[in-house]
Coordinates of C-alpha atoms in Angstrom, one line a residue:
Chain A
M17 CA -35.3 -7.9 6.3
S18 CA -35.2 -4.2 6.0
Y19 CA -33.2 -1.9 4.7
K20 CA -32.7 -1.1 8.5
D21 CA -30.7 -4.3 9.1
K22 CA -27.8 -2.8 7.0
I23 CA -27.1 0.1 8.7
K24 CA -25.4 0.0 12.5
T25 CA -28.2 1.9 14.0
D26 CA -26.9 1.2 17.3
L27 CA -23.7 3.8 16.8
F28 CA -26.3 6.6 16.1
P29 CA -26.4 9.1 15.9
T30 CA -24.0 9.7 13.2
I31 CA -20.7 12.3 13.4
W32 CA -22.3 13.8 10.3
C33 CA -23.6 17.8 10.7
P34 CA -27.5 17.9 11.0
G35 CA -28.6 18.7 7.6
C36 CA -26.2 17.1 6.1
G37 CA -26.7 15.2 2.6
I38 CA -24.5 11.6 3.4
G39 CA -27.4 9.9 5.1
L40 CA -29.9 10.3 2.0
I41 CA -27.5 7.9 0.6
M42 CA -27.1 5.9 2.8
T43 CA -30.7 5.2 3.4
Q44 CA -30.7 4.9 -0.6
L45 CA -27.8 2.7 -0.8
A46 CA -29.3 0.3 2.0
M47 CA -32.7 0.1 0.4
V48 CA -30.7 -1.0 -2.9
M49 CA -29.0 -3.5 -0.7
D50 CA -32.2 -4.8 0.6
E51 CA -33.6 -5.5 -2.9
L52 CA -30.4 -6.6 -4.7
G53 CA -30.0 -9.0 -1.6
L54 CA -26.5 -7.5 -0.6
D55 CA -25.1 -8.9 2.9
K56 CA -21.9 -9.6 4.6
S57 CA -20.9 -12.6 3.2
N58 CA -21.2 -10.9 -0.9
T59 CA -20.9 -7.5 -0.5
V60 CA -18.0 -5.1 0.9
M61 CA -17.4 -1.7 1.0
V62 CA -14.6 0.2 0.9
T63 CA -14.7 4.1 1.8
G64 CA -12.1 7.3 1.9
I65 CA -11.1 10.0 3.7
G66 CA -13.9 12.4 4.1
C67 CA -17.3 13.0 5.9
T68 CA -18.5 10.6 3.6
G69 CA -15.8 7.9 4.5
R70 CA -17.7 7.3 7.5
M71 CA -20.2 5.5 5.7
G72 CA -18.4 2.4 5.7
A73 CA -18.4 2.3 10.2
Y74 CA -22.1 3.0 9.7
M75 CA -23.0 -0.4 7.4
Q76 CA -23.0 -4.1 8.3
F77 CA -20.5 -5.1 6.2
D78 CA -16.7 -5.9 5.8
S79 CA -15.3 -2.0 5.2
V80 CA -12.1 -1.3 4.1
Y81 CA -11.6 2.5 5.5
T82 CA -8.8 3.6 3.1
L83 CA -6.2 6.4 3.3
H84 CA -7.0 9.6 1.6
G85 CA -7.6 9.1 -2.4
R86 CA -7.2 5.6 -2.4
T87 CA -10.1 3.8 -2.1
I88 CA -10.1 2.8 -6.3
P89 CA -7.0 0.9 -6.4
V90 CA -7.8 -1.1 -2.7
A91 CA -11.7 -1.6 -4.6
E92 CA -10.1 -2.9 -7.4
A93 CA -7.6 -5.0 -6.0
I94 CA -10.4 -6.4 -4.0
A95 CA -12.7 -7.4 -7.2
T96 CA -9.7 -9.1 -8.5
V97 CA -8.9 -11.5 -6.4
R98 CA -12.7 -11.7 -5.3
P99 CA -14.7 -11.3 -8.6
E100 CA -17.9 -12.9 -7.5
L101 CA -18.3 -9.7 -4.4
N102 CA -20.3 -6.9 -4.8
V103 CA -17.1 -4.1 -4.1
I104 CA -19.0 -0.6 -3.6
V105 CA -16.8 2.7 -2.9
V106 CA -18.4 5.0 -1.0
S107 CA -16.5 8.8 -1.1
G108 CA -16.4 12.2 -1.4
D109 CA -15.7 14.8 -4.8
G110 CA -12.5 15.7 -3.1
D111 CA -10.8 12.0 -2.5
L112 CA -12.0 10.9 -5.3
T113 CA -11.7 13.4 -7.9
S114 CA -8.6 15.4 -6.5
I115 CA -5.8 13.5 -4.7
G116 CA -7.7 10.1 -6.0
G117 CA -8.2 11.2 -9.5
N118 CA -5.2 9.1 -11.5
H119 CA -6.6 6.2 -9.9
L120 CA -9.8 7.4 -11.0
L121 CA -8.6 7.4 -14.9
H122 CA -6.6 4.5 -15.0
A123 CA -9.8 2.5 -13.3
I124 CA -11.9 4.2 -16.2
R125 CA -9.7 2.5 -18.5
R126 CA -9.3 -0.9 -17.1
N127 CA -13.2 -1.2 -16.4
P128 CA -13.1 -3.5 -13.1
R129 CA -16.2 -4.6 -12.2
I130 CA -16.7 -2.0 -8.7
T131 CA -19.6 0.6 -8.2
V132 CA -18.3 4.2 -7.5
L133 CA -20.8 6.6 -5.4
C134 CA -19.3 10.0 -5.6
N135 CA -20.9 12.5 -2.5
N136 CA -20.4 15.7 -4.7
N137 CA -20.6 18.3 -2.4
E138 CA -18.7 20.9 -4.5
I139 CA -16.3 21.2 -1.6
Y140 CA -13.9 19.7 1.2
G141 CA -16.5 19.5 4.1
L142 CA -14.7 17.7 6.6
T143 CA -11.7 20.2 6.3
G144 CA -13.7 23.2 6.8
G145 CA -15.0 24.3 3.0
Q146 CA -11.6 24.5 0.8
T147 CA -12.4 24.8 -2.8
G148 CA -11.8 21.3 -4.7
P149 CA -11.7 20.3 -8.5
T150 CA -15.6 20.0 -8.3
T151 CA -16.4 23.6 -7.2
P152 CA -18.1 25.7 -9.9
V153 CA -17.1 28.8 -10.8
G154 CA -16.9 31.7 -8.5
T155 CA -17.8 30.2 -5.4
K156 CA -16.4 31.7 -2.6
T157 CA -14.7 29.6 -0.4
V158 CA -12.2 29.7 2.9
S159 CA -9.7 29.1 0.5
S160 CA -11.1 30.9 -2.4
P161 CA -12.1 34.3 -0.9
A162 CA -12.4 35.4 -4.4
G163 CA -14.6 32.9 -6.0
S164 CA -13.2 29.6 -7.4
V165 CA -11.1 30.1 -10.2
Y166 CA -10.4 27.1 -12.1
S167 CA -13.5 24.8 -14.3
P168 CA -14.9 21.8 -12.4
V169 CA -13.3 18.8 -13.6
N170 CA -15.7 17.2 -16.2
L171 CA -16.7 13.5 -14.5
Q172 CA -19.3 12.5 -17.3
G173 CA -16.5 13.1 -20.0
L174 CA -13.8 11.1 -18.1
V175 CA -16.2 7.9 -17.4
N176 CA -17.7 8.5 -20.6
T177 CA -13.7 8.0 -22.0
N178 CA -14.3 4.3 -22.2
A179 CA -17.3 2.9 -24.0
N180 CA -18.0 0.2 -21.7
A181 CA -18.5 2.5 -18.5
F182 CA -21.5 3.6 -16.6
Y183 CA -22.3 7.2 -15.5
A184 CA -25.5 8.9 -13.6
K185 CA -25.7 12.3 -12.3
T186 CA -28.5 12.7 -10.0
T187 CA -28.8 14.3 -6.8
V188 CA -30.1 13.9 -2.9
Y189 CA -33.0 15.4 -3.4
H190 CA -34.0 13.2 -6.3
Q191 CA -34.6 10.3 -4.3
G192 CA -35.8 7.8 -6.7
Q193 CA -33.8 8.7 -9.2
L194 CA -31.0 8.3 -6.9
R195 CA -31.7 4.5 -5.9
K196 CA -32.2 3.8 -9.0
A197 CA -28.9 4.7 -9.7
I198 CA -27.3 3.0 -7.0
K199 CA -29.2 -0.2 -8.5
E200 CA -28.5 -0.4 -12.4
A201 CA -24.8 1.0 -11.1
I202 CA -24.4 -2.0 -8.7
E203 CA -25.7 -4.2 -11.4
W204 CA -23.6 -2.9 -14.2
P205 CA -21.3 -5.6 -15.4
G206 CA -17.8 -3.0 -15.7
F207 CA -16.8 0.2 -13.7
S208 CA -20.1 2.2 -12.9
F209 CA -20.2 6.0 -11.2
V210 CA -22.7 7.6 -9.2
D211 CA -22.0 11.4 -9.5
I212 CA -24.3 12.6 -6.4
T213 CA -24.4 16.2 -6.1
S214 CA -24.8 16.8 -2.2
Q215 CA -25.6 18.9 0.2
C216 CA -22.8 20.5 2.8
I217 CA -24.7 23.1 5.0
E218 CA -22.7 23.6 7.5
N219 CA -19.0 24.5 5.2
N220 CA -20.6 25.6 2.2
G221 CA -23.7 26.3 1.8
R222 CA -24.3 29.0 4.7
R223 CA -21.3 30.5 3.1
I224 CA -22.7 30.8 -0.1
G225 CA -26.7 32.0 1.4
F226 CA -28.3 29.3 1.9
P227 CA -30.4 30.0 5.3
S228 CA -30.7 25.5 5.7
A229 CA -30.1 22.4 4.4
N230 CA -34.1 22.6 3.2
E231 CA -33.5 25.3 1.0
M232 CA -30.2 24.1 -0.6
L233 CA -32.2 20.7 -1.3
N234 CA -35.1 23.2 -3.0
Y235 CA -32.1 24.3 -4.5
F236 CA -31.5 21.5 -6.6
K237 CA -35.4 20.8 -7.4
K238 CA -35.2 24.0 -8.8
E239 CA -31.9 23.6 -10.8
Y240 CA -31.8 20.1 -11.7
R241 CA -33.8 18.5 -14.9
Q242 CA -34.1 15.1 -16.1
A243 CA -32.0 14.8 -18.9
P244 CA -34.4 13.5 -22.2
P245 CA -34.9 9.8 -22.3
G246 CA -32.2 8.1 -24.5
S247 CA -29.5 10.9 -24.0
T248 CA -25.8 10.1 -24.8
Q249 CA -24.7 13.0 -23.0
L250 CA -25.7 14.9 -19.7
A251 CA -25.9 18.5 -20.0
Y252 CA -25.0 21.3 -17.3
H253 CA -27.8 20.1 -14.5
Q254 CA -29.3 17.9 -16.1
L255 CA -30.0 14.5 -14.1
G256 CA -29.6 10.8 -15.9
I257 CA -28.1 7.7 -16.5
V258 CA -25.3 7.5 -19.1
K259 CA -24.6 3.9 -20.4
G260 CA -21.8 2.7 -22.4
T261 CA -21.7 -0.8 -24.1
P262 CA -21.2 -3.6 -21.6
A263 CA -18.5 -5.5 -22.1
T264 CA -19.0 -9.0 -22.3
A265 CA -18.6 -11.2 -19.2
E266 CA -16.1 -13.5 -20.5
P267 CA -13.5 -15.0 -18.5
V268 CA -10.4 -12.3 -18.3
P269 CA -7.4 -13.5 -19.6
A270 CA -5.0 -15.0 -17.2
G271 CA -2.1 -12.0 -17.0
A272 CA -4.8 -9.6 -18.4
G273 CA -5.1 -7.5 -15.1
S274 CA -8.1 -6.8 -13.6
G275 CA -10.5 -5.2 -15.8
K276 CA -13.2 -6.4 -18.6
G277 CA -12.2 -4.9 -21.6
S278 CA -11.3 -1.9 -23.3
G279 CA -12.3 1.2 -24.1
E280 CA -12.8 0.6 -28.0
A281 CA -16.3 0.4 -29.0
Chain B
M177 CA 15.7 -31.1 -9.9
A178 CA 18.9 -29.8 -11.2
K179 CA 21.2 -26.6 -10.9
R180 CA 20.5 -23.7 -12.5
L181 CA 21.3 -20.2 -13.4
L182 CA 19.2 -17.8 -11.6
Q183 CA 18.7 -14.0 -11.2
G184 CA 18.4 -12.1 -7.8
N185 CA 15.1 -10.6 -9.1
E186 CA 14.0 -13.7 -10.7
A187 CA 14.4 -15.8 -7.4
V188 CA 12.6 -12.8 -5.6
L189 CA 9.4 -13.8 -7.4
L190 CA 10.0 -17.8 -7.3
G191 CA 9.9 -17.5 -3.9
A192 CA 7.1 -15.7 -3.5
V193 CA 5.1 -18.3 -5.6
K194 CA 6.7 -20.6 -3.3
A195 CA 5.5 -18.8 -0.6
G196 CA 1.9 -18.7 -1.6
A197 CA 1.7 -15.2 -3.1
T198 CA -1.3 -14.9 -5.3
Y199 CA -1.3 -11.2 -6.4
F200 CA 1.2 -8.6 -7.6
A201 CA 0.7 -5.4 -7.9
G202 CA 3.4 -3.1 -9.1
Y203 CA 5.0 -0.1 -11.3
P204 CA 7.7 -0.2 -13.6
I205 CA 11.3 1.0 -11.8
S206 CA 14.8 0.1 -12.4
P207 CA 16.3 -1.7 -11.2
S208 CA 13.3 -3.7 -10.0
S209 CA 11.1 -4.3 -13.1
E210 CA 12.6 -7.7 -13.5
I211 CA 10.5 -8.9 -11.0
L212 CA 7.3 -7.2 -12.2
M213 CA 8.2 -8.6 -15.8
A214 CA 8.4 -12.3 -14.2
A215 CA 5.5 -12.0 -12.5
S216 CA 3.5 -11.0 -15.8
V217 CA 4.9 -13.9 -17.2
Y218 CA 4.0 -16.1 -14.3
A219 CA 0.5 -15.0 -14.6
A220 CA 0.1 -15.9 -18.1
S221 CA 0.7 -19.5 -17.3
H222 CA -0.9 -19.7 -13.5
P223 CA -4.7 -18.1 -13.9
E224 CA -4.6 -18.1 -10.0
F225 CA -2.1 -16.0 -9.7
R226 CA -3.0 -12.0 -10.4
F227 CA -1.1 -9.6 -11.8
L228 CA -1.7 -6.2 -12.5
Q229 CA 0.7 -2.9 -13.9
E230 CA -0.6 -0.4 -12.2
E231 CA -0.7 3.6 -12.7
D232 CA 2.3 4.4 -10.2
E233 CA 3.4 3.4 -7.3
I234 CA 0.6 4.6 -4.7
A235 CA -1.9 2.7 -6.8
S236 CA 0.2 -0.8 -6.4
A237 CA 1.0 -0.1 -2.2
N238 CA -3.0 0.6 -1.5
A239 CA -3.5 -2.7 -4.0
I240 CA -1.6 -4.9 -2.5
I241 CA -3.3 -4.3 0.9
G242 CA -6.6 -4.8 -0.9
A243 CA -5.5 -7.8 -2.3
S244 CA -4.5 -9.1 1.3
L245 CA -7.6 -8.3 2.8
A246 CA -9.8 -10.1 0.7
G247 CA -7.8 -13.2 1.1
A248 CA -4.4 -13.3 -1.5
K249 CA -1.0 -13.4 -0.3
S250 CA 0.5 -10.4 -2.2
F251 CA 3.3 -8.4 -2.8
T252 CA 4.9 -5.4 -4.6
A253 CA 8.5 -4.4 -6.1
T254 CA 10.0 -1.5 -6.3
S255 CA 13.3 1.0 -5.7
G256 CA 14.3 4.0 -3.7
P257 CA 11.4 6.5 -5.7
G258 CA 9.1 4.6 -5.8
F259 CA 9.7 3.0 -2.4
S260 CA 8.8 6.7 -1.0
L261 CA 5.9 6.7 -3.0
M262 CA 4.6 3.7 -0.8
Q263 CA 5.6 4.5 2.5
E264 CA 2.2 6.3 3.2
A265 CA 0.9 2.8 2.6
I266 CA 3.5 0.7 4.6
G267 CA 2.2 3.1 7.6
Y268 CA -1.6 1.8 6.8
A269 CA -1.0 -1.8 6.4
H270 CA 0.9 -1.3 9.8
K271 CA -2.3 -0.1 11.4
L272 CA -4.5 -2.5 9.8
R273 CA -2.4 -5.4 10.7
V274 CA -2.1 -6.8 7.6
P275 CA 0.5 -9.0 5.8
T276 CA 1.5 -8.3 3.0
V277 CA 5.2 -8.1 1.7
F278 CA 6.9 -5.0 -0.2
V279 CA 10.5 -5.6 -2.3
D280 CA 12.6 -2.5 -2.4
V281 CA 15.5 -3.4 -4.9
Q282 CA 18.0 -0.5 -3.9
R283 CA 19.3 2.2 -6.3
V284 CA 21.4 5.4 -5.8
G285 CA 19.3 8.1 -4.4
P286 CA 18.0 10.4 -3.3
A287 CA 15.3 11.6 -5.8
T288 CA 15.7 9.8 -9.4
G289 CA 19.3 9.6 -8.6
M290 CA 21.2 6.6 -10.7
P291 CA 18.6 4.5 -11.6
T292 CA 21.0 1.4 -12.1
M293 CA 23.6 1.8 -10.0
P294 CA 23.4 -0.2 -6.3
G295 CA 22.8 1.5 -3.3
Q296 CA 21.5 0.8 0.7
G297 CA 20.7 4.0 1.4
D298 CA 17.0 2.9 2.1
I299 CA 18.2 1.5 5.9
L300 CA 16.3 3.6 7.5
Q301 CA 13.7 4.7 5.1
T302 CA 12.4 1.3 6.0
R303 CA 12.1 1.5 10.0
Y304 CA 11.3 5.4 9.7
G305 CA 9.8 6.1 6.4
S306 CA 6.2 6.4 7.3
S307 CA 5.0 9.0 9.7
G308 CA 4.1 7.8 13.6
D309 CA 5.1 4.7 15.1
Y310 CA 5.3 1.3 13.8
T311 CA 7.7 -1.9 14.2
S312 CA 9.3 -2.7 11.0
I313 CA 10.4 -6.1 9.9
V314 CA 13.0 -6.2 7.5
F315 CA 15.4 -8.9 5.7
Y316 CA 18.2 -8.3 3.6
P317 CA 19.4 -11.7 2.0
S318 CA 23.3 -11.4 0.3
S319 CA 23.1 -14.0 -2.8
V320 CA 20.4 -14.8 -5.3
A321 CA 19.6 -18.3 -3.4
E322 CA 18.8 -16.3 0.0
C323 CA 17.0 -13.9 -2.3
Y324 CA 14.7 -17.1 -2.5
E325 CA 15.1 -18.3 0.7
Y326 CA 14.1 -14.8 2.6
T327 CA 11.4 -14.2 0.1
I328 CA 9.8 -16.7 1.8
H329 CA 10.4 -16.1 5.2
A330 CA 9.1 -12.7 4.6
F331 CA 5.9 -14.2 3.5
N332 CA 5.5 -16.6 6.6
C333 CA 6.4 -13.5 8.8
A334 CA 4.3 -11.1 7.5
E335 CA 1.8 -13.7 8.1
E336 CA 2.8 -14.9 11.7
S337 CA 3.1 -10.2 12.3
E338 CA 0.5 -9.1 10.8
S339 CA 2.1 -6.9 8.8
P340 CA 3.5 -5.0 6.0
V341 CA 7.2 -6.9 5.8
I342 CA 10.4 -5.7 3.5
L343 CA 12.6 -7.2 2.1
L344 CA 15.5 -5.1 0.8
S345 CA 17.8 -5.8 -2.2
D346 CA 19.9 -3.8 -4.7
A347 CA 20.7 -3.1 -8.1
F348 CA 23.9 -5.5 -7.7
L349 CA 22.1 -8.6 -6.1
G350 CA 18.9 -8.0 -8.3
H351 CA 20.6 -8.4 -11.3
L352 CA 22.8 -11.0 -10.2
N353 CA 23.1 -14.5 -11.8
E354 CA 24.3 -16.9 -9.9
V355 CA 24.0 -21.1 -9.8
V356 CA 21.5 -22.4 -7.8
D357 CA 19.4 -25.4 -6.8
L358 CA 16.3 -24.6 -4.9
D359 CA 15.4 -27.6 -3.8
T360 CA 17.8 -27.5 -1.1
I361 CA 16.1 -24.6 0.0
Q362 CA 13.5 -25.9 2.6
V363 CA 11.2 -23.7 3.9
P364 CA 8.4 -24.4 5.5
V365 CA 5.2 -22.5 4.5
V366 CA 2.8 -20.4 6.7
P367 CA -0.4 -20.7 5.6
R368 CA -2.9 -17.3 5.6
T369 CA -4.6 -17.0 9.5
L370 CA -6.5 -13.3 8.1
E371 CA -10.1 -13.8 7.5
P372 CA -10.4 -12.7 4.2
L373 CA -13.4 -10.0 3.7
A374 CA -17.4 -11.1 3.3
S375 CA -16.6 -14.1 5.4
G376 CA -19.5 -12.6 6.9
H377 CA -18.5 -10.3 9.8
T378 CA -19.0 -6.6 9.8
R379 CA -15.5 -5.6 10.4
L380 CA -14.1 -1.9 9.8
F381 CA -10.2 -1.9 8.5
S382 CA -9.5 1.6 9.7
G383 CA -6.6 3.9 8.9
V384 CA -8.6 6.0 11.5
A385 CA -8.0 5.3 15.1
T386 CA -10.9 3.5 16.2
Y387 CA -12.3 1.7 18.5
P388 CA -13.1 -2.2 17.7
D389 CA -16.6 -1.1 16.7
G390 CA -15.5 1.1 14.5
E391 CA -16.3 4.6 16.5
P392 CA -13.9 6.9 15.8
A393 CA -11.1 7.2 18.8
T394 CA -9.6 10.0 17.3
A395 CA -9.1 11.9 20.9
D396 CA -8.0 8.8 23.5
G397 CA -4.3 8.4 23.6
D398 CA -5.4 5.6 26.1
E399 CA -6.8 3.1 23.3
F400 CA -4.0 4.2 21.0
I401 CA -1.4 3.4 23.5
R402 CA -3.1 -0.2 23.8
Q403 CA -3.6 -0.8 20.2
Y404 CA -0.2 0.2 19.5
E405 CA 1.5 -1.7 22.3
E406 CA -0.6 -4.6 21.6
S407 CA 0.7 -4.8 17.8
K408 CA 4.4 -3.9 19.2
A409 CA 4.7 -6.7 21.1
L410 CA 3.5 -8.8 18.5
R411 CA 5.8 -7.6 15.7
L412 CA 8.8 -8.0 18.3
Q413 CA 7.8 -11.6 19.3
V414 CA 7.5 -13.0 16.0
A415 CA 10.7 -11.4 15.0
E416 CA 12.4 -13.1 17.9
R417 CA 11.7 -16.5 15.9
Y418 CA 13.1 -15.0 12.4
A419 CA 16.6 -13.5 14.1
F420 CA 18.8 -14.1 10.9
Y421 CA 22.4 -13.4 10.9
E422 CA 25.6 -14.9 10.0
Y423 CA 28.8 -14.5 12.1
G424 CA 32.0 -15.4 10.8
W425 CA 35.4 -15.0 9.0
N426 CA 38.3 -14.9 11.1
K427 CA 37.2 -14.6 14.7
D428 CA 40.3 -14.3 16.3
S429 CA 40.6 -10.8 14.5
D430 CA 40.7 -7.8 16.7
T431 CA 38.4 -6.4 14.1
L432 CA 34.9 -6.7 13.7
V433 CA 33.7 -6.2 10.0
I434 CA 29.9 -5.7 9.8
A435 CA 28.4 -6.2 6.4
F436 CA 25.2 -6.7 5.1
G437 CA 23.6 -7.7 1.2
I438 CA 26.0 -7.4 -1.8
T439 CA 28.3 -5.8 0.4
R440 CA 29.2 -8.8 2.2
R441 CA 30.0 -10.4 -0.6
I442 CA 32.0 -7.1 -2.5
A443 CA 34.2 -7.5 1.2
Q444 CA 35.1 -11.4 0.9
P445 CA 38.5 -11.1 0.5
L446 CA 38.3 -9.3 3.8
A447 CA 37.7 -13.1 5.5
P448 CA 41.7 -13.8 6.4
Y449 CA 41.9 -10.5 8.2
F450 CA 39.0 -9.8 9.9
A451 CA 35.9 -11.3 12.1
L452 CA 32.4 -10.7 10.2
F453 CA 28.8 -9.8 11.6
R454 CA 26.2 -9.9 8.8
P455 CA 23.0 -9.2 10.1
I456 CA 19.7 -10.4 7.5
R457 CA 17.2 -9.5 9.5
I458 CA 17.9 -5.5 9.5
W459 CA 14.8 -4.3 11.6
P460 CA 14.2 -4.8 14.6
V461 CA 18.3 -4.4 15.0
L462 CA 19.3 -7.7 16.5
Q463 CA 20.7 -5.9 19.5
D464 CA 21.8 -8.5 21.7
Q465 CA 23.6 -10.3 18.4
L466 CA 25.3 -7.3 18.0
R467 CA 26.1 -6.7 21.5
E468 CA 27.5 -9.9 22.6
I469 CA 29.6 -10.4 19.4
A470 CA 30.9 -6.8 19.1
A471 CA 32.4 -7.1 22.8
R472 CA 34.9 -9.6 21.6
Y473 CA 36.2 -6.6 19.7
K474 CA 38.6 -3.7 20.0
R475 CA 37.4 -2.6 16.4
L476 CA 34.0 -2.1 15.0
V477 CA 34.0 -1.5 11.0
V478 CA 30.7 -0.9 9.1
I479 CA 31.0 -1.3 5.5
E480 CA 27.6 -0.2 4.2
G481 CA 26.3 1.1 0.7
S482 CA 25.1 4.5 2.7
D483 CA 26.9 7.2 4.1
G484 CA 26.6 6.2 7.4
Q485 CA 22.8 4.9 8.0
Y486 CA 23.6 1.4 9.7
A487 CA 26.9 2.4 11.4
S488 CA 24.7 5.4 13.3
V489 CA 22.3 2.5 14.5
V490 CA 24.8 0.5 15.7
E491 CA 26.8 3.2 17.7
R492 CA 23.4 3.8 19.4
V493 CA 22.6 0.1 20.0
L494 CA 26.5 -0.3 21.5
Y495 CA 27.1 3.5 22.7
R496 CA 30.5 3.0 21.8
D497 CA 32.0 5.0 18.0
V498 CA 32.7 2.8 15.0
Y499 CA 34.4 3.0 11.7
R500 CA 32.8 3.7 8.5
V501 CA 33.5 2.6 5.3
P502 CA 30.6 4.1 3.1
L503 CA 30.1 3.1 -0.6
L504 CA 28.7 6.2 -2.2
G505 CA 27.6 7.0 -5.8
G506 CA 27.0 3.0 -7.0
R507 CA 30.8 2.5 -6.2
M508 CA 30.1 -0.8 -4.8
S509 CA 33.3 -2.6 -5.0
L510 CA 36.2 -3.9 -3.9
E511 CA 38.3 -1.1 -4.7
A512 CA 35.7 1.2 -2.9
V513 CA 36.2 -1.3 0.1
R514 CA 39.9 -1.3 0.3
E515 CA 40.5 2.9 -0.4
G516 CA 37.6 3.1 2.6
L517 CA 39.9 0.7 4.6
D518 CA 43.3 2.7 3.9
R519 CA 41.2 6.3 4.5
I520 CA 40.7 4.9 8.4
G521 CA 44.4 2.8 8.4
L522 CA 42.6 -0.2 8.9
L523 CA 43.7 -2.0 5.1
P524 CA 45.3 -5.0 5.6
R525 CA 49.1 -4.8 4.2
E526 CA 48.6 -7.8 1.7
L527 CA 45.7 -6.5 0.2
A528 CA 47.1 -3.3 -0.5
E529 CA 49.8 -5.0 -2.6
T530 CA 47.5 -7.0 -4.1
A531 CA 45.9 -3.6 -5.1
V532 CA 49.1 -2.5 -6.3
S533 CA 50.2 -5.5 -8.4

């Protein structure tokens, strides 16, 4: 088997723009799936609305292409009904943290065994590059012509409100680290969130001064640093994995919902 | 089993369990909350039945779709404001062709409205609440025993029609306690047909218009129409097998009363004076039955807990005017029915005298 067997290459070329970062995530995800033995009989993909949401259509799994913002309730229900499955959510930062923010907040609290891969390009790519809750302060977009005003959402802080949860920060430039983060996230016995900084050259990069996707990747290389081993909190532009205490894998009491444990350490 | 005292909302839960439901997700909202509470209690002693109290109705509606795709017969219960929040997901379930059941225990709207008072103002929302075109199937019982019976039918019909089916109730019916013997109600259960997720396929369950292979069909009108007509034909064909209605009372009267849900019960004292047509399948409209029966009567009166939502549908189907008795502001009572009939000059003299005495 090869990781390429996880991808519907007959549907290529994809709808993604040349230089887009999403394909770099799909490749690493496919490699991890190959390594861990994930296949169409033990894994389901759930994707949201946005460019990233198309990934489910390109992979060799049953895939649910949800309404905008609703990946997490769908994924959690699937994991509840079929706890033996690997349920992998792949979506964008706008879908997961803005319109789907309330579901994210509560899934973190309930700690279902689902893996969330967030393609974080810091804007709404598919709709043309508007500002979003992950846009850095000062970034000029088509809906923040004077620069984005508000502080970005603190995803690490949100995820870590549950001491059992898993948070990883990586970028599409750091392919080895991205792969490690995806692998450990899928293996995590509870809620895991991989925050992947990625480039949208067409609807963001070019407008903020990057001539090409390559320059954006080089920017990630220059700007992001590995966090010291054992870090329990990642600083700005630090890469790493912050794991909580794995929730015990005891059977969930009947009627107790889908979660594996509370946030109390 | 012996007769027992049972509440309408509890009967819905028992009907769902009887139909094979194994997943409930919901958010507390009056006057539907007893269904959620009963589901949580049932789940506590039945591990195969999964219960989740969600963060909101949007999550609930999407969760039951995910659960159904994963292989569970699933349902949620809500009331007007929550039902409004679920509309996008209902359209999504129609697009995916996912069997699931939405229960709407109606109260007085719009907005937060009158949370504990009965209304029937969601009739058009059950048909047209989501965006775009789709074919809704909706049932509305009018007794506690029927809450049980038509919940089973709703699940069966959802499986056969591959669509989200809606069961209507109201604050009055949901909180009504009646003596019932559920063993006398035998409805065969339709088994699951949709192959669950991760059965070895690579299907794409997409809200976006796509071709069968998953490629976007977002600009192909022919493909859109092909898929739409196929879904519509299946739902209309299946709905024919669920064409439930009641025709009775004084059939020799020259006036036909049309009432459904709890309103039909409230109007019971009119039985000696008028004929009755009660649609139980609210959508698709029972237009053949309605046309045939209505043709025998000089006058039609629609008594309903909204300002003419179903009356407007009857007028459209029959191309004739109907008298309207709207029961608004939660005033769903015989007194309000009398006042309404009196206003249009159709109150039987004997009933008027009863009212005075």
